[in-house]
Structures are given as C-alpha cells and as structure tokens.
Amino acid sequence: MAQKPSIPKGTRDFSPVEMAKRNYIFQTIREVYALYGFQQIETPAMENLSTLMGKYGEEGDKLLFKILNSGDFLHGITPDEVATTSTLKLAARFCEKGLRYDLTVPFARYVVQHRDELTLPFKRYQVQPVWRADRPQKGRYREFYQFDGDVVGSDSLLNEVELMQIVDTVFRRFGVRVCIKINNRKILTGIAEVIGAADKIVDITVAIDKLDKIGLDNVNAELREAGLSETQVEQLQPIIRLSGSNQEKLATMREVLRESETGLRGIEETEFILSRLGSLACDTAATNPTAGAATAVLANPIELDLTLARGLNYYTGAIFEVKALDVQIGSITGGGRYDNLTGIFGMPGLSGVGISFGVDRIFDVLNALDAYPKEAVSTTQLLFVNFGEREADYCLQALRSVREAGIRAELYPDAAKMKKQMSYANAKQIPFVALVGESEMADHKITLKNMQTGDQQSVTVDELINTLNA
Amino acid sequence: MAQKPSIPKGTRDFSPVEMAKRNYIFQTIREVYALYGFQQIETPAMENLSTLMGKYGEEGDKLLFKILNSGDFLHGITPDEVATTSTLKLAARFCEKGLRYDLTVPFARYVVQHRDELTLPFKRYQVQPVWRADRPQKGRYREFYQFDGDVVGSDSLLNEVELMQIVDTVFRRFGVRVCIKINNRKILTGIAEVIGAADKIVDITVAIDKLDKIGLDNVNAELREAGLSETQVEQLQPIIRLSGSNQEKLATMREVLRESETGLRGIEETEFILSRLGSLACDTAATNPTAGAATAVLANPIELDLTLARGLNYYTGAIFEVKALDVQIGSITGGGRYDNLTGIFGMPGLSGVGISFGVDRIFDVLNALDAYPKEAVSTTQLLFVNFGEREADYCLQALRSVREAGIRAELYPDAAKMKKQMSYANAKQIPFVALVGESEMADHKITLKNMQTGDQQSVTVDELINTLNA
C-alpha cells in the first residue's frame, strides 16, 4: 500500500467517540445559552483580509491564514515587484481573503453590517472553528473551536450577573467543580493611579500572583526589580495581602482606592455583580469553599482576584476567568466587558460583555474526570445479527418497530461469521444483541443478549422494546 | 459612519432565525442517522493539497481554495521562475494546503489514515461546510454545508435499503412529500451494451428524460442526431416508453437486457432493494401515487427511473435522487453505490454506498412550505420587563425558578422605556411578557401578558411556570 495520507500539522480528525463527547459539550452549553435568551449566529470561514488585518496586532497579521486569489493571482504584478516587495506585502497582493482568526472580529463585523436588522441588546452565541498559523504544540492547534457568548448594546451589569450564572450552570451540568475569578479593569487602573505607576500594572499583577509560590518577601523584591519605589511597594502591601471574603476584600480596596474615582467605580461594579449573585460572603480560600452557600445563587464559588489581568488591551470593566478545581489545567473559560467592540468598523459607542468557553480544554477536563454521562456518548443500542437472507428479512420487519420506538438499532448488513459480527458489536460498544434464527422465526420471538452480563432471554418485539427503553 | 464592512462574495452570514431553522434541519437528519447506527466524524477544513488535487478533474483543481504558506512562501523561488511558471503551478509552489471541496475525498482520506482503528462496515455521517471558487449565482455559494452519510466496507444491498429508509424517514419528519428515484449504473451499462452504443449512454438518458416535454417523435429525432442508427433507436423504444409499476418496468427491462449479464445484475439489485422496501407495486405515474402503500415500508413513493444518470464517473451500482413533490426545485438529496472509494489513496477494493442531503435546498423547500415546527424555531419564551433596580432584583429571583423549570427566559437588562422593551419582545417574537411593579412585589405576584391575545393575568411564579409549560 502507498504511504498513508495525512492532514496538515496542527489540525485534527475527530473520531465518532470524540464527536459524541464534543457534541455533548456543545449541546450542554447551547441549551444553557438558550435558557438565557441567547441566539445563535454563524459567519463565513473566510473574511475579507481588510476585515481581519490590523485587528490582532502585528504578530496576529502574520498568523492569519490567507487564501490565494482564484485564477490569475499574479495579474498586474511584475516579476520585478515580486523581487523587491516584502513577503507580507506580496501576500496582501496575492490574497484578498483570510480564514477567521477568532469569533470576536467577525461578530463585530456582523453587528455593523446588519445593524439595521438587529434589535439591541443583541444576545448572541456562536460556535465555530477558528484558524491560526501558530507553531503547533501540545494542546495548541491550528484549527480549533471557539464558543463565544456576548451581549452588545447594553451597559447594564445585569448582563455580567447573567453571564456568571450561565458559566455556573454550564459547569454544574458538566459535573465539574470550578472557581470563578472576577476582577475589574477599573480597579486595576485605580491601583495604578493611587500608587502612581500606570505603566506597571501588568508587572504588579504578575508579581502579586506569585505570592503563594514565592512568599511575600520575594514578591516585594520582584516589585522593586520592576522599578517600583519603596513607597509604592509599601502602598501595595494591603493589596498583596488581600484576603478574606469578597466583602472584606472590597472593603479593604475601597479604603486603598479612596482617592481614585475610577477605582471606586470598579469596586461598585464588582459589588453590584457579587451582591446579585449572593456571593459577597464567598471566600474560596477558607476551609469551606462554599461559605455563604445558603444565600448563594451560584453552585460554584466566585472570588474577587486582583491578579486576574487578562485582555487588558480591550477589557474596560469586569474581567472573568474560570478554573477547574479538580484538574490541573489553565483557564477553561474567560471573558469581560469591553466598551468599543465595533469602533474598528466605524460604529462607535457600542458596549458589550462576553465569555468564551474553552471547549478543547473542557474536553480534556471531562476526559480527566471521566465525567461524560453514559447516554450522551452511547451510539447504537441494539445490533441484530445477520444469519442469512431470510433471517435478515425477518429482522428488517422487527427493526422498523424498534426504530419507531426511538431505539437506535442496526442489522449487520452481511451474513458474516458470528465472531466478526460480535467483534463489531464490541468495537461499537453496543450493549444488546438480537439473535434471530430458524426457531426464533417459527416462534415469533427474538433472543436478546445483554453484552455486559451475557444473559440471554427470549422476547417478543414489544418486550424487546420495553427492555431497551427501560 | 465609515463604509459598511462586507463579506466575500458567495459567502453568507446566518441570522438567529436562519440558524434556528438550519439547526432544526441538521438535528432532524442527525437523529435519523443515529437511529440507524451511523456515527459522526469531522475532518479539518484544510487538507494537504496533495490530498485534494487531481480528485475533481482539471476544472475542480482550479476551483480549490488554496492557502498561502505561512511565513516566507517565496523561499527558494527565483523571480525568473515566477515570470516563467504558470499560475496554477506557482500556486502549487506557494500553497501546501487547500480548503475541503467536498466531504467524500476527506472521508476517503480519513478511512485510509485511520484504517487500523476502524471496524468495518463503517457507518459514518458528516455535516460540515465545503468551499468552491465557483462563480457565485442564485442558490450557488462559495461556502455551503454538505450532509453526507455513507456505509463503507460492505457490499450488502441491505445498506441501500436502509439508506432509502433513512431518506424516507427524514422527509416524513420534515413533513415534505417527495418522490425517491432509483436507477442502477449496471442497467445503464446493459442498455449501452445491448444496443451497442457504450459511449452514448448520457445522450440517451438526456433524450429520454425529455419525453414528457417534447414527445416521442422529438425524442427519437434527438437520438438520431446523437448519432444512433435506426436499429438502435428502434431497440430503445421499449425503454423510452417504459411505464407502469416498478415490477412492470423491471419485467420489461429484464426482457430488453436478456443478453447483458451486467444489465441483468442491475435488474436483480434493483429488485432486491425495491422488494425489501415493499415498493415493487409502486407506480408514481398512476393516479394514486402511493399505490401499493398497504405493504410499502416507505411513506413516500420510490420509482425506478432509467433517465436518472448522476455520478456516472464514480457510481457503479444503485443511483438515487430525491425530488420534492410540492416545490419546484432540483434534486434535494442524492447518492449511490461506488466500488473504489479509497483506491486513490492506495487502499483498493473498499466498496461503499452513500447519500448526501442538499441542506441548502431543503432549507428553501421548508421555507416555501412554511413547514418549520413552531417550537423548533422559537427562542425566548418569556421576557421580564425591567422597571428599575428593586424590581429587577425581584425578577432575578423569579427567573431562577423559571429557568430551573426549563423555560427560556430573559430580563431586559436596562430600565428602558416600556415601549422599547415591548419592541424588543416583538422583534424576538417572545410570546409572553412578565410585568413586576410595586403592587406585584407587595402581593408576591407577577402580571403575565400573552403577547398574541393581549390577555393579562396575575399569577404566582408556580402558576407562571405551569402556564408556560402547558
């Protein structure tokens, strides 16, 4: 045989078992979004490069997969130009279209393009693959799905509240214990303001985040290395040592940020969100991580974490992140509030808030916890063994009733050796096998074999249906 | 405002309403496939060009969307080479990957690549977009979904029987009346053999297909123009005038093809399939299109149609096509038996049979017939009007119970003017609105308004849930 064909590096085939698991994940998230009034949209895999370029920074432009123009893509370009033009610029001449890099820019483009048809606030979810010409490595792919939900056209913090409920409900349905971390861009801005180090906020959050690992002295040393003065390091102490319930943390921060209008607004926003979630008393660091659960709206703890500093380029208000408690893996969901989604397309002033479920990592978490419900990943429930043409005809009749009753069933299409047919049932993990030979046909019965226990019983079609539907 | 952004020609955005309809179509087909033991797979959007090139003819190679290699795609190519090499060959130098053109070649590649993990027969379905650089026109897109189901690794005609049941069940569930047309490549080969015109089979089927429109004399004239002799035209008369039930047609053809071994095998195969479907007596041309329905397995008529001549390049046995009876549109589903799916990848001898649902056309048919079930396309069931912060807090409590009961519900996030909130409910076609003001809060009640009738009633949360779940 010739060499096996292969697929481009960083891409994946999904087998039936993987698809069943992924469908379970997608379907669960879909259902929760629908419960909250979110509607699905889809956008094309290809966008005009003019839509994509310049939206992800210089590095992002390089990571866009570009589609060669059809036909004479060299039209109007001289060999001399080819020789003297940079690769990136030539690519822009040869290519008008590129593959979607994320779901956010296409969504912004969608909102602007269809603004006359949309009623705001617009609550949309979208689950589609995106493509990035990144160097592939473990857990990083060149094609992967994103699952985003956003509300645009409303400044209300109730949207943040509902997104947290959505996150909580999704992971509750998955049976995965998580901690939701929340922060606010305005609090970070406030901290930078009061200590007078607007350009150091990332250094500060990175250093503080290491407290548990390296201890207070080393954190302080790192802050000094980052160029903070003794006074500034001193001012940061209450923030570094911030602990207790969300309410206690907010009280401390209100004091620290009393001079910063922006910072205080961040405190208020966070307090609004946490109070609606009944999570002010929540303290994930305490022995009982669900302290205050009696009044809590969420099944999972939500914790104010000032070291959470993702998306500082675009988030302007709340910032969220979700971590699995029982599996060592990075953030499995994240999001935040942004103020100017569609400004890049000439439609300013549209605020929004969104979350993105990391479905590939959630897949890994559910695998690690073996948390897939059996019925979600089971396929065929019953295989009729094929003993020959007459028996197969008999089985076809029975199959009609069985399928009408909603049972997923097959007849092995060939009268192959029993062993081969049984291997097929095993490979597909089919739990029941139906055997119909001469005597069964004469008695109008079916021999039903439970593949797990090995038990066999002689049943009518109706009894078979009742057994499988039980 | 700047110029509205747009999407590449031939591609589409799908709005929430369109997505709801498409999801209904996809979900219905999925469920039927699952009932028959088919499992889903997915393959990457990008395949190596070596996998795709040469599989769709010269024209197809041109219609492949090719992905420019990342980074220095010009590496090792001199300006001189650029000047002297053909565009198509240069494209092959600049690009290693291309976008999927159909689901068949990626499926063949999948089967060969994963042959050690697969248990045959392998019954798979796949629903993913494909891309073709065709000239866009009404109903023809550059990105569109295909929905394919195939059984590979089994020669049994029971697979054909089950695929016809799948087709029938899908359209029955859609509430769309169809006629399934069936033919067999071997019968067409037999006809060409017995009249001695192996190269004219397409001309013959095209001419015969016009019988109803242009009449017998004109059909015969066309056959002569195609180069058939008087004797050959004479020999074709019983085929042109073929009519009656499937059984009668098969009897006539058995006589016509008595000298062709291949032709007779085609007759036998067709008879096997139609007899298992209880459709030998079926005669769609008769006044009662469901004649013989008493014993028929299918809800829709299936008819032997010798003019059906699709996919003659690859189909080797049965050929199918589905036409909607109540909407003027081309074929909405098609398929057939092929003998050598994976030979192109060095794995010969693997037979298969498959069907492809034309989901874009099915979408048009269901639109034309307004055949979407109401519950399939409805989104939010209940909107809580937002009268202010205290009222919103009250609504949040009620919403938790309502959603726990599985009702899709929203709270308008801002305390906007009543009129604006009502427009939102109307735009989203939300059937019920909940009003909670001072008096409702005092009485622990909710005013529930039916948006269709205008009726209002004062209810408890439990009563509200019962009303909506009724």
Tab-separated table of N, CA and C in Angstrom, chain B residues 92-186:
chain	number	residue	atom	x	y	z
B	92	ALA	N	0.799	26.007	-6.716
B	92	ALA	CA	1.192	24.764	-6.046
B	92	ALA	C	2.508	24.934	-5.289
B	93	ARG	N	3.367	25.882	-5.754
B	93	ARG	CA	4.615	26.162	-5.033
B	93	ARG	C	4.351	27.015	-3.788
B	94	PHE	N	3.420	27.941	-3.909
B	94	PHE	CA	3.127	28.877	-2.814
B	94	PHE	C	2.231	28.266	-1.731
B	95	CYS	N	1.530	27.211	-2.097
B	95	CYS	CA	0.475	26.692	-1.211
B	95	CYS	C	0.629	25.182	-1.015
B	96	GLU	N	0.590	24.750	0.240
B	96	GLU	CA	0.615	23.310	0.535
B	96	GLU	C	-0.762	22.797	0.920
B	97	LYS	N	-1.637	23.730	1.297
B	97	LYS	CA	-2.933	23.327	1.844
B	97	LYS	C	-4.075	23.944	1.039
B	98	GLY	N	-5.212	23.293	1.067
B	98	GLY	CA	-6.396	23.841	0.424
B	98	GLY	C	-7.611	23.574	1.275
B	99	LEU	N	-8.693	24.305	1.008
B	99	LEU	CA	-9.925	24.088	1.760
B	99	LEU	C	-10.681	22.901	1.161
B	100	ARG	N	-11.276	22.130	2.007
B	100	ARG	CA	-12.141	21.000	1.659
B	100	ARG	C	-13.102	21.387	0.531
B	101	TYR	N	-13.191	20.572	-0.492
B	101	TYR	CA	-14.036	20.860	-1.664
B	101	TYR	C	-15.337	20.059	-1.585
B	102	ASP	N	-15.261	18.924	-0.912
B	102	ASP	CA	-16.461	18.121	-0.633
B	102	ASP	C	-16.148	17.291	0.607
B	103	LEU	N	-17.073	16.407	0.993
B	103	LEU	CA	-16.811	15.576	2.169
B	103	LEU	C	-16.342	14.177	1.781
B	104	THR	N	-16.397	13.861	0.499
B	104	THR	CA	-16.100	12.494	0.060
B	104	THR	C	-14.601	12.204	0.093
B	105	VAL	N	-13.802	13.108	-0.489
B	105	VAL	CA	-12.356	12.882	-0.514
B	105	VAL	C	-11.771	12.917	0.906
B	106	PRO	N	-12.151	13.904	1.738
B	106	PRO	CA	-11.662	13.844	3.125
B	106	PRO	C	-12.094	12.558	3.843
B	107	PHE	N	-13.296	12.074	3.533
B	107	PHE	CA	-13.752	10.834	4.165
B	107	PHE	C	-12.892	9.655	3.705
B	108	ALA	N	-12.614	9.594	2.406
B	108	ALA	CA	-11.750	8.528	1.888
B	108	ALA	C	-10.375	8.611	2.567
B	109	ARG	N	-9.836	9.824	2.660
B	109	ARG	CA	-8.548	10.019	3.322
B	109	ARG	C	-8.620	9.559	4.789
B	110	TYR	N	-9.733	9.893	5.454
B	110	TYR	CA	-9.933	9.510	6.860
B	110	TYR	C	-9.914	7.982	7.014
B	111	VAL	N	-10.645	7.319	6.120
B	111	VAL	CA	-10.760	5.864	6.220
B	111	VAL	C	-9.385	5.216	6.058
B	112	VAL	N	-8.610	5.705	5.083
B	112	VAL	CA	-7.289	5.113	4.849
B	112	VAL	C	-6.353	5.439	6.020
B	113	GLN	N	-6.377	6.694	6.454
B	113	GLN	CA	-5.464	7.110	7.521
B	113	GLN	C	-5.747	6.393	8.839
B	114	HIS	N	-7.026	6.128	9.097
B	114	HIS	CA	-7.413	5.538	10.388
B	114	HIS	C	-7.835	4.081	10.253
B	115	ARG	N	-7.416	3.413	9.164
B	115	ARG	CA	-7.961	2.078	8.903
B	115	ARG	C	-7.693	1.099	10.034
B	116	ASP	N	-6.600	1.314	10.784
B	116	ASP	CA	-6.295	0.369	11.859
B	116	ASP	C	-7.220	0.542	13.072
B	117	GLU	N	-7.848	1.713	13.166
B	117	GLU	CA	-8.750	1.958	14.312
B	117	GLU	C	-10.197	1.634	13.967
B	118	LEU	N	-10.489	1.497	12.663
B	118	LEU	CA	-11.891	1.360	12.249
B	118	LEU	C	-12.339	-0.093	12.233
B	119	THR	N	-13.592	-0.320	12.631
B	119	THR	CA	-14.206	-1.618	12.454
B	119	THR	C	-15.174	-1.496	11.292
B	120	LEU	N	-15.002	-2.325	10.302
B	120	LEU	CA	-15.885	-2.291	9.135
B	120	LEU	C	-17.071	-3.222	9.355
B	121	PRO	N	-18.224	-2.979	8.764
B	121	PRO	CA	-18.542	-1.781	7.984
B	121	PRO	C	-18.577	-0.525	8.848
B	122	PHE	N	-18.165	0.574	8.269
B	122	PHE	CA	-18.114	1.850	8.985
B	122	PHE	C	-19.257	2.722	8.466
B	123	LYS	N	-20.165	3.026	9.371
B	123	LYS	CA	-21.333	3.836	9.005
B	123	LYS	C	-21.119	5.229	9.578
B	124	ARG	N	-20.780	6.170	8.731
B	124	ARG	CA	-20.478	7.494	9.265
B	124	ARG	C	-21.369	8.560	8.613
B	125	TYR	N	-21.666	9.605	9.396
B	125	TYR	CA	-22.223	10.788	8.774
B	125	TYR	C	-21.339	11.978	9.119
B	126	GLN	N	-21.461	13.020	8.331
B	126	GLN	CA	-20.567	14.163	8.455
B	126	GLN	C	-21.326	15.379	7.942
B	127	VAL	N	-21.342	16.435	8.715
B	127	VAL	CA	-22.009	17.661	8.285
B	127	VAL	C	-21.065	18.821	8.538
B	128	GLN	N	-20.502	19.326	7.462
B	128	GLN	CA	-19.506	20.399	7.570
B	128	GLN	C	-19.568	21.254	6.311
B	129	PRO	N	-19.054	22.499	6.402
B	129	PRO	CA	-19.024	23.325	5.198
B	129	PRO	C	-17.955	22.849	4.219
B	130	VAL	N	-18.173	23.140	2.937
B	130	VAL	CA	-17.167	22.930	1.901
B	130	VAL	C	-17.041	24.237	1.127
B	131	TRP	N	-15.925	24.364	0.398
B	131	TRP	CA	-15.641	25.643	-0.275
B	131	TRP	C	-15.275	25.404	-1.733
B	132	ARG	N	-15.869	26.186	-2.615
B	132	ARG	CA	-15.547	26.071	-4.036
B	132	ARG	C	-15.488	27.467	-4.653
B	133	ALA	N	-14.425	27.722	-5.423
B	133	ALA	CA	-14.246	29.041	-6.023
B	133	ALA	C	-15.052	29.159	-7.311
B	134	ASP	N	-16.273	28.688	-7.243
B	134	ASP	CA	-17.223	28.785	-8.360
B	134	ASP	C	-17.682	30.224	-8.521
B	135	ARG	N	-18.177	30.569	-9.707
B	135	ARG	CA	-18.800	31.869	-9.877
B	135	ARG	C	-20.113	31.860	-9.087
B	136	PRO	N	-20.259	32.760	-8.104
B	136	PRO	CA	-21.482	32.730	-7.293
B	136	PRO	C	-22.708	33.111	-8.124
B	137	GLN	N	-23.821	32.495	-7.867
B	137	GLN	CA	-25.088	32.883	-8.500
B	137	GLN	C	-26.219	32.436	-7.581
B	138	LYS	N	-27.431	32.784	-7.946
B	138	LYS	CA	-28.582	32.450	-7.106
B	138	LYS	C	-28.557	30.965	-6.735
B	139	GLY	N	-28.522	30.691	-5.437
B	139	GLY	CA	-28.552	29.312	-4.982
B	139	GLY	C	-27.215	28.597	-5.078
B	140	ARG	N	-26.173	29.276	-5.577
B	140	ARG	CA	-24.843	28.641	-5.611
B	140	ARG	C	-23.867	29.487	-4.812
B	141	TYR	N	-23.272	28.873	-3.800
B	141	TYR	CA	-22.424	29.613	-2.883
B	141	TYR	C	-20.993	29.102	-2.928
B	142	ARG	N	-20.073	29.934	-2.433
B	142	ARG	CA	-18.673	29.518	-2.364
B	142	ARG	C	-18.385	28.791	-1.054
B	143	GLU	N	-19.267	28.964	-0.096
B	143	GLU	CA	-19.209	28.193	1.149
B	143	GLU	C	-20.602	27.629	1.375
B	144	PHE	N	-20.708	26.342	1.479
B	144	PHE	CA	-22.013	25.743	1.781
B	144	PHE	C	-21.799	24.427	2.524
B	145	TYR	N	-22.849	23.999	3.248
B	145	TYR	CA	-22.743	22.775	4.023
B	145	TYR	C	-23.118	21.567	3.173
B	146	GLN	N	-22.415	20.475	3.397
B	146	GLN	CA	-22.865	19.192	2.879
B	146	GLN	C	-23.200	18.313	4.077
B	147	PHE	N	-24.132	17.395	3.856
B	147	PHE	CA	-24.537	16.479	4.927
B	147	PHE	C	-24.561	15.081	4.343
B	148	ASP	N	-23.455	14.368	4.517
B	148	ASP	CA	-23.266	13.077	3.861
B	148	ASP	C	-23.374	11.920	4.849
B	149	GLY	N	-23.940	10.830	4.393
B	149	GLY	CA	-23.915	9.591	5.156
B	149	GLY	C	-23.451	8.464	4.250
B	150	ASP	N	-22.524	7.640	4.738
B	150	ASP	CA	-22.006	6.541	3.923
B	150	ASP	C	-21.817	5.296	4.781
B	151	VAL	N	-21.932	4.142	4.105
B	151	VAL	CA	-21.521	2.878	4.714
B	151	VAL	C	-20.404	2.336	3.846
B	152	VAL	N	-19.224	2.156	4.420
B	152	VAL	CA	-18.146	1.562	3.622
B	152	VAL	C	-17.723	0.232	4.220
B	153	GLY	N	-17.246	-0.634	3.331
B	153	GLY	CA	-16.765	-1.934	3.783
B	153	GLY	C	-17.851	-2.991	3.816
B	154	SER	N	-18.922	-2.772	3.090
B	154	SER	CA	-19.952	-3.807	2.973
B	154	SER	C	-20.584	-3.728	1.592
B	155	ASP	N	-20.667	-4.879	0.896
B	155	ASP	CA	-21.286	-4.930	-0.433
B	155	ASP	C	-22.786	-5.149	-0.327
B	156	SER	N	-23.271	-5.428	0.864
B	156	SER	CA	-24.668	-5.837	1.015
B	156	SER	C	-25.629	-4.760	0.533
B	157	LEU	N	-26.649	-5.195	-0.202
B	157	LEU	CA	-27.678	-4.272	-0.682
B	157	LEU	C	-28.605	-3.831	0.445
B	158	LEU	N	-28.489	-4.482	1.605
B	158	LEU	CA	-29.283	-4.030	2.748
B	158	LEU	C	-28.894	-2.595	3.114
B	159	ASN	N	-27.669	-2.200	2.808
B	159	ASN	CA	-27.261	-0.815	3.060
B	159	ASN	C	-28.063	0.153	2.193
B	160	GLU	N	-28.266	-0.227	0.919
B	160	GLU	CA	-29.089	0.600	0.043
B	160	GLU	C	-30.510	0.691	0.604
B	161	VAL	N	-31.019	-0.463	1.056
B	161	VAL	CA	-32.378	-0.499	1.606
B	161	VAL	C	-32.491	0.466	2.785
B	162	GLU	N	-31.496	0.407	3.691
B	162	GLU	CA	-31.564	1.256	4.874
B	162	GLU	C	-31.395	2.738	4.524
B	163	LEU	N	-30.551	3.036	3.551
B	163	LEU	CA	-30.392	4.445	3.162
B	163	LEU	C	-31.714	4.999	2.620
B	164	MET	N	-32.451	4.176	1.877
B	164	MET	CA	-33.750	4.644	1.370
B	164	MET	C	-34.734	4.869	2.519
B	165	GLN	N	-34.633	4.009	3.538
B	165	GLN	CA	-35.493	4.208	4.721
B	165	GLN	C	-35.102	5.496	5.445
B	166	ILE	N	-33.812	5.762	5.507
B	166	ILE	CA	-33.338	6.993	6.153
B	166	ILE	C	-33.884	8.216	5.410
B	167	VAL	N	-33.731	8.208	4.085
B	167	VAL	CA	-34.223	9.321	3.274
B	167	VAL	C	-35.717	9.517	3.508
B	168	ASP	N	-36.442	8.415	3.459
B	168	ASP	CA	-37.896	8.474	3.618
B	168	ASP	C	-38.271	9.024	4.997
B	169	THR	N	-37.590	8.526	6.032
B	169	THR	CA	-37.900	8.961	7.398
B	169	THR	C	-37.589	10.449	7.581
B	170	VAL	N	-36.473	10.884	7.039
B	170	VAL	CA	-36.089	12.297	7.176
B	170	VAL	C	-37.182	13.189	6.577
B	171	PHE	N	-37.602	12.891	5.359
B	171	PHE	CA	-38.585	13.783	4.728
B	171	PHE	C	-39.967	13.621	5.354
B	172	ARG	N	-40.271	12.431	5.864
B	172	ARG	CA	-41.518	12.267	6.605
B	172	ARG	C	-41.493	13.178	7.831
B	173	ARG	N	-40.351	13.195	8.546
B	173	ARG	CA	-40.259	14.054	9.738
B	173	ARG	C	-40.327	15.536	9.371
B	174	PHE	N	-39.809	15.877	8.215
B	174	PHE	CA	-39.898	17.272	7.758
B	174	PHE	C	-41.316	17.636	7.315
B	175	GLY	N	-42.148	16.610	7.079
B	175	GLY	CA	-43.476	16.888	6.529
B	175	GLY	C	-43.408	17.321	5.074
B	176	VAL	N	-42.398	16.842	4.345
B	176	VAL	CA	-42.242	17.201	2.932
B	176	VAL	C	-42.500	15.950	2.087
B	177	ARG	N	-43.465	16.046	1.165
B	177	ARG	CA	-43.753	14.913	0.280
B	177	ARG	C	-42.689	14.866	-0.819
B	178	VAL	N	-42.085	13.709	-0.994
B	178	VAL	CA	-41.043	13.575	-2.014
B	178	VAL	C	-41.281	12.338	-2.868
B	179	CYS	N	-40.610	12.304	-3.998
B	179	CYS	CA	-40.519	11.078	-4.780
B	179	CYS	C	-39.052	10.679	-4.808
B	180	ILE	N	-38.778	9.433	-4.425
B	180	ILE	CA	-37.409	8.928	-4.487
B	180	ILE	C	-37.247	8.226	-5.829
B	181	LYS	N	-36.240	8.616	-6.563
B	181	LYS	CA	-35.978	7.961	-7.845
B	181	LYS	C	-34.770	7.068	-7.676
B	182	ILE	N	-34.860	5.885	-8.269
B	182	ILE	CA	-33.756	4.942	-8.151
B	182	ILE	C	-33.409	4.421	-9.537
B	183	ASN	N	-32.151	4.234	-9.788
B	183	ASN	CA	-31.682	3.624	-11.017
B	183	ASN	C	-30.473	2.781	-10.661
B	184	ASN	N	-29.855	2.173	-11.657
B	184	ASN	CA	-28.669	1.381	-11.384
B	184	ASN	C	-27.704	1.529	-12.540
B	185	ARG	N	-26.479	1.856	-12.201
B	185	ARG	CA	-25.450	2.045	-13.206
B	185	ARG	C	-25.332	0.823	-14.121
B	186	LYS	N	-25.543	-0.364	-13.527
B	186	LYS	CA	-25.398	-1.599	-14.311
B	186	LYS	C	-26.504	-1.728	-15.349
